[in-house]
């Protein structure tokens, strides 16, 4: 079978595989999985090495594609999509063999003689659906975990990062087993056609709204899902925080990729006694990062498309959106929205109810940490939570009293990076997790196995039952 590059033109009724392309594609990948080669540890190793080669050899085309798709500054694109992704794939490649080993379990006396163990098994054919904001990382990292666990995979990059999707579809198959890893380019119709098929696991990264669509489709086939979704990640700033460093770290985490990061600080709750100082410092940091005109800075990304720019400008101009402290400038021709801070928005405004996912940072004053906790807990469970404080009691109180997918104290975003820290959401911000061992486990079925000898064959549990058998069972079970 030869590799077919899928695209909006080559799929569907007129495409290479005909109207039933999605069914045919999944059947062909299922046949590869059924043949058993993906279980082999050396095969898995060679796939991970192939991914590393892909990231090295194709680095330049990938960086260029990301610049085309969303004006990603080169350094940001390298760090978040190439460097971090390489680190994760290397981590998996160095460890998956030991994770794949069966784990012996000591059986209780009543079940001896016999042996117990847990075998991590590949799930089968998995579907990975990715968003556009980190268009390499969010395809390759889940794919690597799926391959490390011995699965075959179909990946669907986002149509909103078409240049990057084209590099992935065109080049990736030359570095991995092209029959076991298939890349489908396309948008809603293609994803919908794929979601009608039966997969053994679906790994979705994207918005909470589409997460519901994915989970509904998965329910038809009782397919397990990992949902890496979004939400409004709060930042709590206590009066004990070092305000200069706090401001720098919030501004960095918020305006990286022009705020289009799932765990970007969405809004800030700051102690009223230091609110104005924090605002001043953040405005200064924006100037020091991006200069007087961030539009001219090579370190500041663009909004991905016109639709999102319109959405963001209407949030900014919407009722109760607060006072603009800095930014607010829009240049639709360049899909530019300046790094923007607003203060005192109405908590019920559109700005404060939906995920912002762009370079607008609302700041609200609170009288104490308990008010901040109540505010966070009155809303949906966020993907990330940030707290800035030098007071350990405040830190522990905020961590204990809130629930979020992940948390980072005195910095933003960084908790996503180390492979040993599982990454995922909770409630509307997602379910399941990955990175490192968590990803291997997510794509594995942990099969419990008990192995018994034929003899002795104790008849205690077999009928006919009697009082003595019951007495003995009660004693030994
Ligand atoms: P999205 O949900 O619009 O799209 C994600 C994927 O789903 C794309 O591949 C798209 O083609 C597909 N899709 C879109 N509509 C669909 C439909 N009706 N039926 C089937 N498939 C459909 O998300 P996006 O705009 O690409 O990304 C932004 C969102 O992703 C934000 O909410 C952000 O917080 C979230 N996100 C989460 C993480 C995470 O790791 N938790 C990472 C990045 C982004």
mmCIF file with all atom_site columns, N, CA and C and ligand atoms in Angstrom, residues 129-133 138 156-160 186-188 191-192 195 204-208 210 213 228-231 261-262 308 355 357 383 423 429 434, ligand 1:
data_model
loop_
_atom_site.group_PDB
_atom_site.id
_atom_site.type_symbol
_atom_site.label_atom_id
_atom_site.label_alt_id
_atom_site.label_comp_id
_atom_site.label_asym_id
_atom_site.label_entity_id
_atom_site.label_seq_id
_atom_site.pdbx_PDB_ins_code
_atom_site.Cartn_x
_atom_site.Cartn_y
_atom_site.Cartn_z
_atom_site.occupancy
_atom_site.B_iso_or_equiv
_atom_site.pdbx_formal_charge
_atom_site.auth_seq_id
_atom_site.auth_comp_id
_atom_site.auth_asym_id
_atom_site.auth_atom_id
_atom_site.pdbx_PDB_model_num
ATOM   1   N N   . UNK A 1 129 ? -6.597  14.420 17.492 1.00 0.00 ? 129 UNK A N   1
ATOM   2   C CA  . UNK A 1 129 ? -7.113  15.640 16.848 1.00 0.00 ? 129 UNK A CA  1
ATOM   3   C C   . UNK A 1 129 ? -6.455  16.835 17.545 1.00 0.00 ? 129 UNK A C   1
ATOM   4   N N   . UNK A 1 130 ? -5.851  17.712 16.747 1.00 0.00 ? 130 UNK A N   1
ATOM   5   C CA  . UNK A 1 130 ? -5.038  18.784 17.344 1.00 0.00 ? 130 UNK A CA  1
ATOM   6   C C   . UNK A 1 130 ? -5.588  20.172 17.011 1.00 0.00 ? 130 UNK A C   1
ATOM   7   N N   . UNK A 1 131 ? -5.284  21.153 17.873 1.00 0.00 ? 131 UNK A N   1
ATOM   8   C CA  . UNK A 1 131 ? -5.652  22.544 17.578 1.00 0.00 ? 131 UNK A CA  1
ATOM   9   C C   . UNK A 1 131 ? -4.514  23.247 16.836 1.00 0.00 ? 131 UNK A C   1
ATOM   10  N N   . UNK A 1 132 ? -4.666  24.540 16.601 1.00 0.00 ? 132 UNK A N   1
ATOM   11  C CA  . UNK A 1 132 ? -3.703  25.262 15.772 1.00 0.00 ? 132 UNK A CA  1
ATOM   12  C C   . UNK A 1 132 ? -2.651  26.009 16.564 1.00 0.00 ? 132 UNK A C   1
ATOM   13  N N   . UNK A 1 133 ? -2.850  26.204 17.886 1.00 0.00 ? 133 UNK A N   1
ATOM   14  C CA  . UNK A 1 133 ? -2.007  27.199 18.570 1.00 0.00 ? 133 UNK A CA  1
ATOM   15  C C   . UNK A 1 133 ? -0.569  26.739 18.809 1.00 0.00 ? 133 UNK A C   1
ATOM   16  N N   . UNK A 1 138 ? 1.380   19.819 19.684 1.00 0.00 ? 138 UNK A N   1
ATOM   17  C CA  . UNK A 1 138 ? 0.132   19.162 20.073 1.00 0.00 ? 138 UNK A CA  1
ATOM   18  C C   . UNK A 1 138 ? -0.286  18.048 19.111 1.00 0.00 ? 138 UNK A C   1
ATOM   19  N N   . UNK A 1 156 ? -4.983  14.270 12.993 1.00 0.00 ? 156 UNK A N   1
ATOM   20  C CA  . UNK A 1 156 ? -5.692  15.298 12.234 1.00 0.00 ? 156 UNK A CA  1
ATOM   21  C C   . UNK A 1 156 ? -5.246  16.665 12.775 1.00 0.00 ? 156 UNK A C   1
ATOM   22  N N   . UNK A 1 157 ? -4.248  17.278 12.111 1.00 0.00 ? 157 UNK A N   1
ATOM   23  C CA  . UNK A 1 157 ? -3.828  18.628 12.539 1.00 0.00 ? 157 UNK A CA  1
ATOM   24  C C   . UNK A 1 157 ? -4.941  19.635 12.257 1.00 0.00 ? 157 UNK A C   1
ATOM   25  N N   . UNK A 1 158 ? -4.768  20.848 12.776 1.00 0.00 ? 158 UNK A N   1
ATOM   26  C CA  . UNK A 1 158 ? -5.818  21.853 12.596 1.00 0.00 ? 158 UNK A CA  1
ATOM   27  C C   . UNK A 1 158 ? -5.744  22.511 11.226 1.00 0.00 ? 158 UNK A C   1
ATOM   28  N N   . UNK A 1 159 ? -6.911  22.723 10.666 1.00 0.00 ? 159 UNK A N   1
ATOM   29  C CA  . UNK A 1 159 ? -7.006  23.428 9.383  1.00 0.00 ? 159 UNK A CA  1
ATOM   30  C C   . UNK A 1 159 ? -6.705  24.913 9.547  1.00 0.00 ? 159 UNK A C   1
ATOM   31  N N   . UNK A 1 160 ? -6.674  25.409 10.788 1.00 0.00 ? 160 UNK A N   1
ATOM   32  C CA  . UNK A 1 160 ? -6.387  26.823 11.004 1.00 0.00 ? 160 UNK A CA  1
ATOM   33  C C   . UNK A 1 160 ? -4.881  27.106 11.037 1.00 0.00 ? 160 UNK A C   1
ATOM   34  N N   . UNK A 1 186 ? -7.522  18.610 7.018  1.00 0.00 ? 186 UNK A N   1
ATOM   35  C CA  . UNK A 1 186 ? -8.919  18.945 6.799  1.00 0.00 ? 186 UNK A CA  1
ATOM   36  C C   . UNK A 1 186 ? -9.518  19.611 8.015  1.00 0.00 ? 186 UNK A C   1
ATOM   37  N N   . UNK A 1 187 ? -10.784 19.991 7.883  1.00 0.00 ? 187 UNK A N   1
ATOM   38  C CA  . UNK A 1 187 ? -11.468 20.712 8.955  1.00 0.00 ? 187 UNK A CA  1
ATOM   39  C C   . UNK A 1 187 ? -12.635 19.912 9.501  1.00 0.00 ? 187 UNK A C   1
ATOM   40  N N   . UNK A 1 188 ? -13.764 20.614 9.680  1.00 0.00 ? 188 UNK A N   1
ATOM   41  C CA  . UNK A 1 188 ? -14.905 19.976 10.339 1.00 0.00 ? 188 UNK A CA  1
ATOM   42  C C   . UNK A 1 188 ? -15.428 18.760 9.551  1.00 0.00 ? 188 UNK A C   1
ATOM   43  N N   . UNK A 1 191 ? -13.018 15.834 10.021 1.00 0.00 ? 191 UNK A N   1
ATOM   44  C CA  . UNK A 1 191 ? -12.994 15.342 11.409 1.00 0.00 ? 191 UNK A CA  1
ATOM   45  C C   . UNK A 1 191 ? -14.297 14.628 11.730 1.00 0.00 ? 191 UNK A C   1
ATOM   46  N N   . UNK A 1 192 ? -15.401 15.172 11.227 1.00 0.00 ? 192 UNK A N   1
ATOM   47  C CA  . UNK A 1 192 ? -16.693 14.534 11.475 1.00 0.00 ? 192 UNK A CA  1
ATOM   48  C C   . UNK A 1 192 ? -16.712 13.132 10.869 1.00 0.00 ? 192 UNK A C   1
ATOM   49  N N   . UNK A 1 195 ? -14.698 10.892 13.029 1.00 0.00 ? 195 UNK A N   1
ATOM   50  C CA  . UNK A 1 195 ? -15.337 10.608 14.322 1.00 0.00 ? 195 UNK A CA  1
ATOM   51  C C   . UNK A 1 195 ? -16.490 9.616  14.214 1.00 0.00 ? 195 UNK A C   1
ATOM   52  N N   . UNK A 1 204 ? -8.113  14.239 22.081 1.00 0.00 ? 204 UNK A N   1
ATOM   53  C CA  . UNK A 1 204 ? -8.531  15.511 21.483 1.00 0.00 ? 204 UNK A CA  1
ATOM   54  C C   . UNK A 1 204 ? -7.953  16.691 22.260 1.00 0.00 ? 204 UNK A C   1
ATOM   55  N N   . UNK A 1 205 ? -7.333  17.611 21.567 1.00 0.00 ? 205 UNK A N   1
ATOM   56  C CA  . UNK A 1 205 ? -6.927  18.883 22.171 1.00 0.00 ? 205 UNK A CA  1
ATOM   57  C C   . UNK A 1 205 ? -7.673  19.986 21.445 1.00 0.00 ? 205 UNK A C   1
ATOM   58  N N   . UNK A 1 206 ? -8.382  20.808 22.187 1.00 0.00 ? 206 UNK A N   1
ATOM   59  C CA  . UNK A 1 206 ? -9.129  21.900 21.553 1.00 0.00 ? 206 UNK A CA  1
ATOM   60  C C   . UNK A 1 206 ? -10.082 22.520 22.547 1.00 0.00 ? 206 UNK A C   1
ATOM   61  N N   . UNK A 1 207 ? -11.126 23.135 22.023 1.00 0.00 ? 207 UNK A N   1
ATOM   62  C CA  . UNK A 1 207 ? -12.029 23.890 22.890 1.00 0.00 ? 207 UNK A CA  1
ATOM   63  C C   . UNK A 1 207 ? -12.989 22.962 23.635 1.00 0.00 ? 207 UNK A C   1
ATOM   64  N N   . UNK A 1 208 ? -13.523 23.471 24.718 1.00 0.00 ? 208 UNK A N   1
ATOM   65  C CA  . UNK A 1 208 ? -14.485 22.698 25.515 1.00 0.00 ? 208 UNK A CA  1
ATOM   66  C C   . UNK A 1 208 ? -15.729 22.379 24.674 1.00 0.00 ? 208 UNK A C   1
ATOM   67  N N   . UNK A 1 210 ? -16.022 21.860 21.407 1.00 0.00 ? 210 UNK A N   1
ATOM   68  C CA  . UNK A 1 210 ? -15.799 20.763 20.459 1.00 0.00 ? 210 UNK A CA  1
ATOM   69  C C   . UNK A 1 210 ? -15.452 19.474 21.221 1.00 0.00 ? 210 UNK A C   1
ATOM   70  N N   . UNK A 1 213 ? -18.509 17.626 21.373 1.00 0.00 ? 213 UNK A N   1
ATOM   71  C CA  . UNK A 1 213 ? -18.822 16.970 20.086 1.00 0.00 ? 213 UNK A CA  1
ATOM   72  C C   . UNK A 1 213 ? -18.040 15.649 19.999 1.00 0.00 ? 213 UNK A C   1
ATOM   73  N N   . UNK A 1 228 ? -8.177  17.319 26.175 1.00 0.00 ? 228 UNK A N   1
ATOM   74  C CA  . UNK A 1 228 ? -7.299  18.406 26.641 1.00 0.00 ? 228 UNK A CA  1
ATOM   75  C C   . UNK A 1 228 ? -7.958  19.693 26.185 1.00 0.00 ? 228 UNK A C   1
ATOM   76  N N   . UNK A 1 229 ? -8.692  20.344 27.091 1.00 0.00 ? 229 UNK A N   1
ATOM   77  C CA  . UNK A 1 229 ? -9.556  21.459 26.687 1.00 0.00 ? 229 UNK A CA  1
ATOM   78  C C   . UNK A 1 229 ? -9.035  22.795 27.226 1.00 0.00 ? 229 UNK A C   1
ATOM   79  N N   . UNK A 1 230 ? -9.893  23.785 27.198 1.00 0.00 ? 230 UNK A N   1
ATOM   80  C CA  . UNK A 1 230 ? -9.453  25.125 27.603 1.00 0.00 ? 230 UNK A CA  1
ATOM   81  C C   . UNK A 1 230 ? -10.147 25.585 28.868 1.00 0.00 ? 230 UNK A C   1
ATOM   82  N N   . UNK A 1 231 ? -10.309 26.885 28.987 1.00 0.00 ? 231 UNK A N   1
ATOM   83  C CA  . UNK A 1 231 ? -10.967 27.446 30.165 1.00 0.00 ? 231 UNK A CA  1
ATOM   84  C C   . UNK A 1 231 ? -10.301 28.743 30.581 1.00 0.00 ? 231 UNK A C   1
ATOM   85  N N   . UNK A 1 261 ? -2.704  30.533 24.199 1.00 0.00 ? 261 UNK A N   1
ATOM   86  C CA  . UNK A 1 261 ? -2.135  29.380 24.894 1.00 0.00 ? 261 UNK A CA  1
ATOM   87  C C   . UNK A 1 261 ? -3.202  28.856 25.838 1.00 0.00 ? 261 UNK A C   1
ATOM   88  N N   . UNK A 1 262 ? -3.399  27.533 25.827 1.00 0.00 ? 262 UNK A N   1
ATOM   89  C CA  . UNK A 1 262 ? -4.510  26.992 26.633 1.00 0.00 ? 262 UNK A CA  1
ATOM   90  C C   . UNK A 1 262 ? -4.356  27.311 28.108 1.00 0.00 ? 262 UNK A C   1
ATOM   91  N N   . UNK A 1 308 ? -11.162 35.271 14.835 1.00 0.00 ? 308 UNK A N   1
ATOM   92  C CA  . UNK A 1 308 ? -10.740 35.395 16.229 1.00 0.00 ? 308 UNK A CA  1
ATOM   93  C C   . UNK A 1 308 ? -10.445 36.851 16.582 1.00 0.00 ? 308 UNK A C   1
ATOM   94  N N   . UNK A 1 355 ? -13.590 31.808 27.779 1.00 0.00 ? 355 UNK A N   1
ATOM   95  C CA  . UNK A 1 355 ? -12.124 31.800 27.664 1.00 0.00 ? 355 UNK A CA  1
ATOM   96  C C   . UNK A 1 355 ? -11.700 32.906 26.697 1.00 0.00 ? 355 UNK A C   1
ATOM   97  N N   . UNK A 1 357 ? -8.469  33.582 25.269 1.00 0.00 ? 357 UNK A N   1
ATOM   98  C CA  . UNK A 1 357 ? -7.625  33.009 24.223 1.00 0.00 ? 357 UNK A CA  1
ATOM   99  C C   . UNK A 1 357 ? -7.113  34.060 23.242 1.00 0.00 ? 357 UNK A C   1
ATOM   100 N N   . UNK A 1 383 ? -8.066  24.976 33.756 1.00 0.00 ? 383 UNK A N   1
ATOM   101 C CA  . UNK A 1 383 ? -6.982  24.083 33.323 1.00 0.00 ? 383 UNK A CA  1
ATOM   102 C C   . UNK A 1 383 ? -5.727  24.344 34.155 1.00 0.00 ? 383 UNK A C   1
ATOM   103 N N   . UNK A 1 423 ? 0.054   16.253 32.556 1.00 0.00 ? 423 UNK A N   1
ATOM   104 C CA  . UNK A 1 423 ? -0.645  17.470 32.149 1.00 0.00 ? 423 UNK A CA  1
ATOM   105 C C   . UNK A 1 423 ? -2.059  17.132 31.703 1.00 0.00 ? 423 UNK A C   1
ATOM   106 N N   . UNK A 1 429 ? -12.374 21.611 31.879 1.00 0.00 ? 429 UNK A N   1
ATOM   107 C CA  . UNK A 1 429 ? -11.060 21.850 31.247 1.00 0.00 ? 429 UNK A CA  1
ATOM   108 C C   . UNK A 1 429 ? -10.428 20.535 30.770 1.00 0.00 ? 429 UNK A C   1
ATOM   109 N N   . UNK A 1 434 ? -1.458  13.515 30.040 1.00 0.00 ? 434 UNK A N   1
ATOM   110 C CA  . UNK A 1 434 ? -0.329  12.941 29.324 1.00 0.00 ? 434 UNK A CA  1
ATOM   111 C C   . UNK A 1 434 ? 0.937   13.674 29.679 1.00 0.00 ? 434 UNK A C   1
HETATM 112 P P1  . LIG B 2 .   ? -11.203 23.795 18.255 1.00 0.00 ? 1   LIG B P1  1
HETATM 113 O O1  . LIG B 2 .   ? -11.916 23.039 19.317 1.00 0.00 ? 1   LIG B O1  1
HETATM 114 O O2  . LIG B 2 .   ? -11.968 24.770 17.454 1.00 0.00 ? 1   LIG B O2  1
HETATM 115 O O3  . LIG B 2 .   ? -10.520 22.793 17.204 1.00 0.00 ? 1   LIG B O3  1
HETATM 116 C C1  . LIG B 2 .   ? -9.717  21.717 17.583 1.00 0.00 ? 1   LIG B C1  1
HETATM 117 C C2  . LIG B 2 .   ? -9.786  20.636 16.518 1.00 0.00 ? 1   LIG B C2  1
HETATM 118 O O4  . LIG B 2 .   ? -11.123 20.186 16.390 1.00 0.00 ? 1   LIG B O4  1
HETATM 119 C C3  . LIG B 2 .   ? -9.321  21.063 15.142 1.00 0.00 ? 1   LIG B C3  1
HETATM 120 O O5  . LIG B 2 .   ? -8.516  20.043 14.585 1.00 0.00 ? 1   LIG B O5  1
HETATM 121 C C4  . LIG B 2 .   ? -10.619 21.218 14.361 1.00 0.00 ? 1   LIG B C4  1
HETATM 122 O O6  . LIG B 2 .   ? -10.473 20.865 13.003 1.00 0.00 ? 1   LIG B O6  1
HETATM 123 C C5  . LIG B 2 .   ? -11.536 20.230 15.040 1.00 0.00 ? 1   LIG B C5  1
HETATM 124 N N1  . LIG B 2 .   ? -12.931 20.675 14.999 1.00 0.00 ? 1   LIG B N1  1
HETATM 125 C C6  . LIG B 2 .   ? -13.391 21.946 15.078 1.00 0.00 ? 1   LIG B C6  1
HETATM 126 N N2  . LIG B 2 .   ? -14.733 21.973 15.030 1.00 0.00 ? 1   LIG B N2  1
HETATM 127 C C7  . LIG B 2 .   ? -15.134 20.690 14.929 1.00 0.00 ? 1   LIG B C7  1
HETATM 128 C C8  . LIG B 2 .   ? -16.407 20.054 14.842 1.00 0.00 ? 1   LIG B C8  1
HETATM 129 N N3  . LIG B 2 .   ? -17.546 20.762 14.852 1.00 0.00 ? 1   LIG B N3  1
HETATM 130 N N4  . LIG B 2 .   ? -16.457 18.712 14.735 1.00 0.00 ? 1   LIG B N4  1
HETATM 131 C C9  . LIG B 2 .   ? -15.320 17.991 14.733 1.00 0.00 ? 1   LIG B C9  1
HETATM 132 N N5  . LIG B 2 .   ? -14.088 18.537 14.808 1.00 0.00 ? 1   LIG B N5  1
HETATM 133 C C10 . LIG B 2 .   ? -13.984 19.868 14.907 1.00 0.00 ? 1   LIG B C10 1
HETATM 134 O O7  . LIG B 2 .   ? -9.967  24.489 18.994 1.00 0.00 ? 1   LIG B O7  1
HETATM 135 P P2  . LIG B 2 .   ? -8.890  25.469 18.400 1.00 0.00 ? 1   LIG B P2  1
HETATM 136 O O8  . LIG B 2 .   ? -9.531  26.771 18.075 1.00 0.00 ? 1   LIG B O8  1
HETATM 137 O O9  . LIG B 2 .   ? -8.097  24.803 17.343 1.00 0.00 ? 1   LIG B O9  1
HETATM 138 O O10 . LIG B 2 .   ? -7.930  25.649 19.677 1.00 0.00 ? 1   LIG B O10 1
HETATM 139 C C11 . LIG B 2 .   ? -8.224  26.520 20.711 1.00 0.00 ? 1   LIG B C11 1
HETATM 140 C C12 . LIG B 2 .   ? -8.821  25.822 21.922 1.00 0.00 ? 1   LIG B C12 1
HETATM 141 O O11 . LIG B 2 .   ? -8.031  24.706 22.262 1.00 0.00 ? 1   LIG B O11 1
HETATM 142 C C13 . LIG B 2 .   ? -8.825  26.708 23.149 1.00 0.00 ? 1   LIG B C13 1
HETATM 143 O O12 . LIG B 2 .   ? -10.028 26.505 23.851 1.00 0.00 ? 1   LIG B O12 1
HETATM 144 C C14 . LIG B 2 .   ? -7.645  26.201 23.964 1.00 0.00 ? 1   LIG B C14 1
HETATM 145 O O13 . LIG B 2 .   ? -7.737  26.446 25.341 1.00 0.00 ? 1   LIG B O13 1
HETATM 146 C C15 . LIG B 2 .   ? -7.685  24.736 23.650 1.00 0.00 ? 1   LIG B C15 1
HETATM 147 N N6  . LIG B 2 .   ? -6.373  24.124 23.837 1.00 0.00 ? 1   LIG B N6  1
HETATM 148 C C16 . LIG B 2 .   ? -6.205  23.240 24.843 1.00 0.00 ? 1   LIG B C16 1
HETATM 149 C C17 . LIG B 2 .   ? -4.946  22.690 25.061 1.00 0.00 ? 1   LIG B C17 1
HETATM 150 C C18 . LIG B 2 .   ? -4.693  21.720 26.168 1.00 0.00 ? 1   LIG B C18 1
HETATM 151 O O14 . LIG B 2 .   ? -3.641  21.100 26.147 1.00 0.00 ? 1   LIG B O14 1
HETATM 152 N N7  . LIG B 2 .   ? -5.585  21.561 27.125 1.00 0.00 ? 1   LIG B N7  1
HETATM 153 C C19 . LIG B 2 .   ? -3.891  23.033 24.227 1.00 0.00 ? 1   LIG B C19 1
HETATM 154 C C20 . LIG B 2 .   ? -4.113  23.927 23.197 1.00 0.00 ? 1   LIG B C20 1
HETATM 155 C C21 . LIG B 2 .   ? -5.368  24.470 22.996 1.00 0.00 ? 1   LIG B C21 1
#
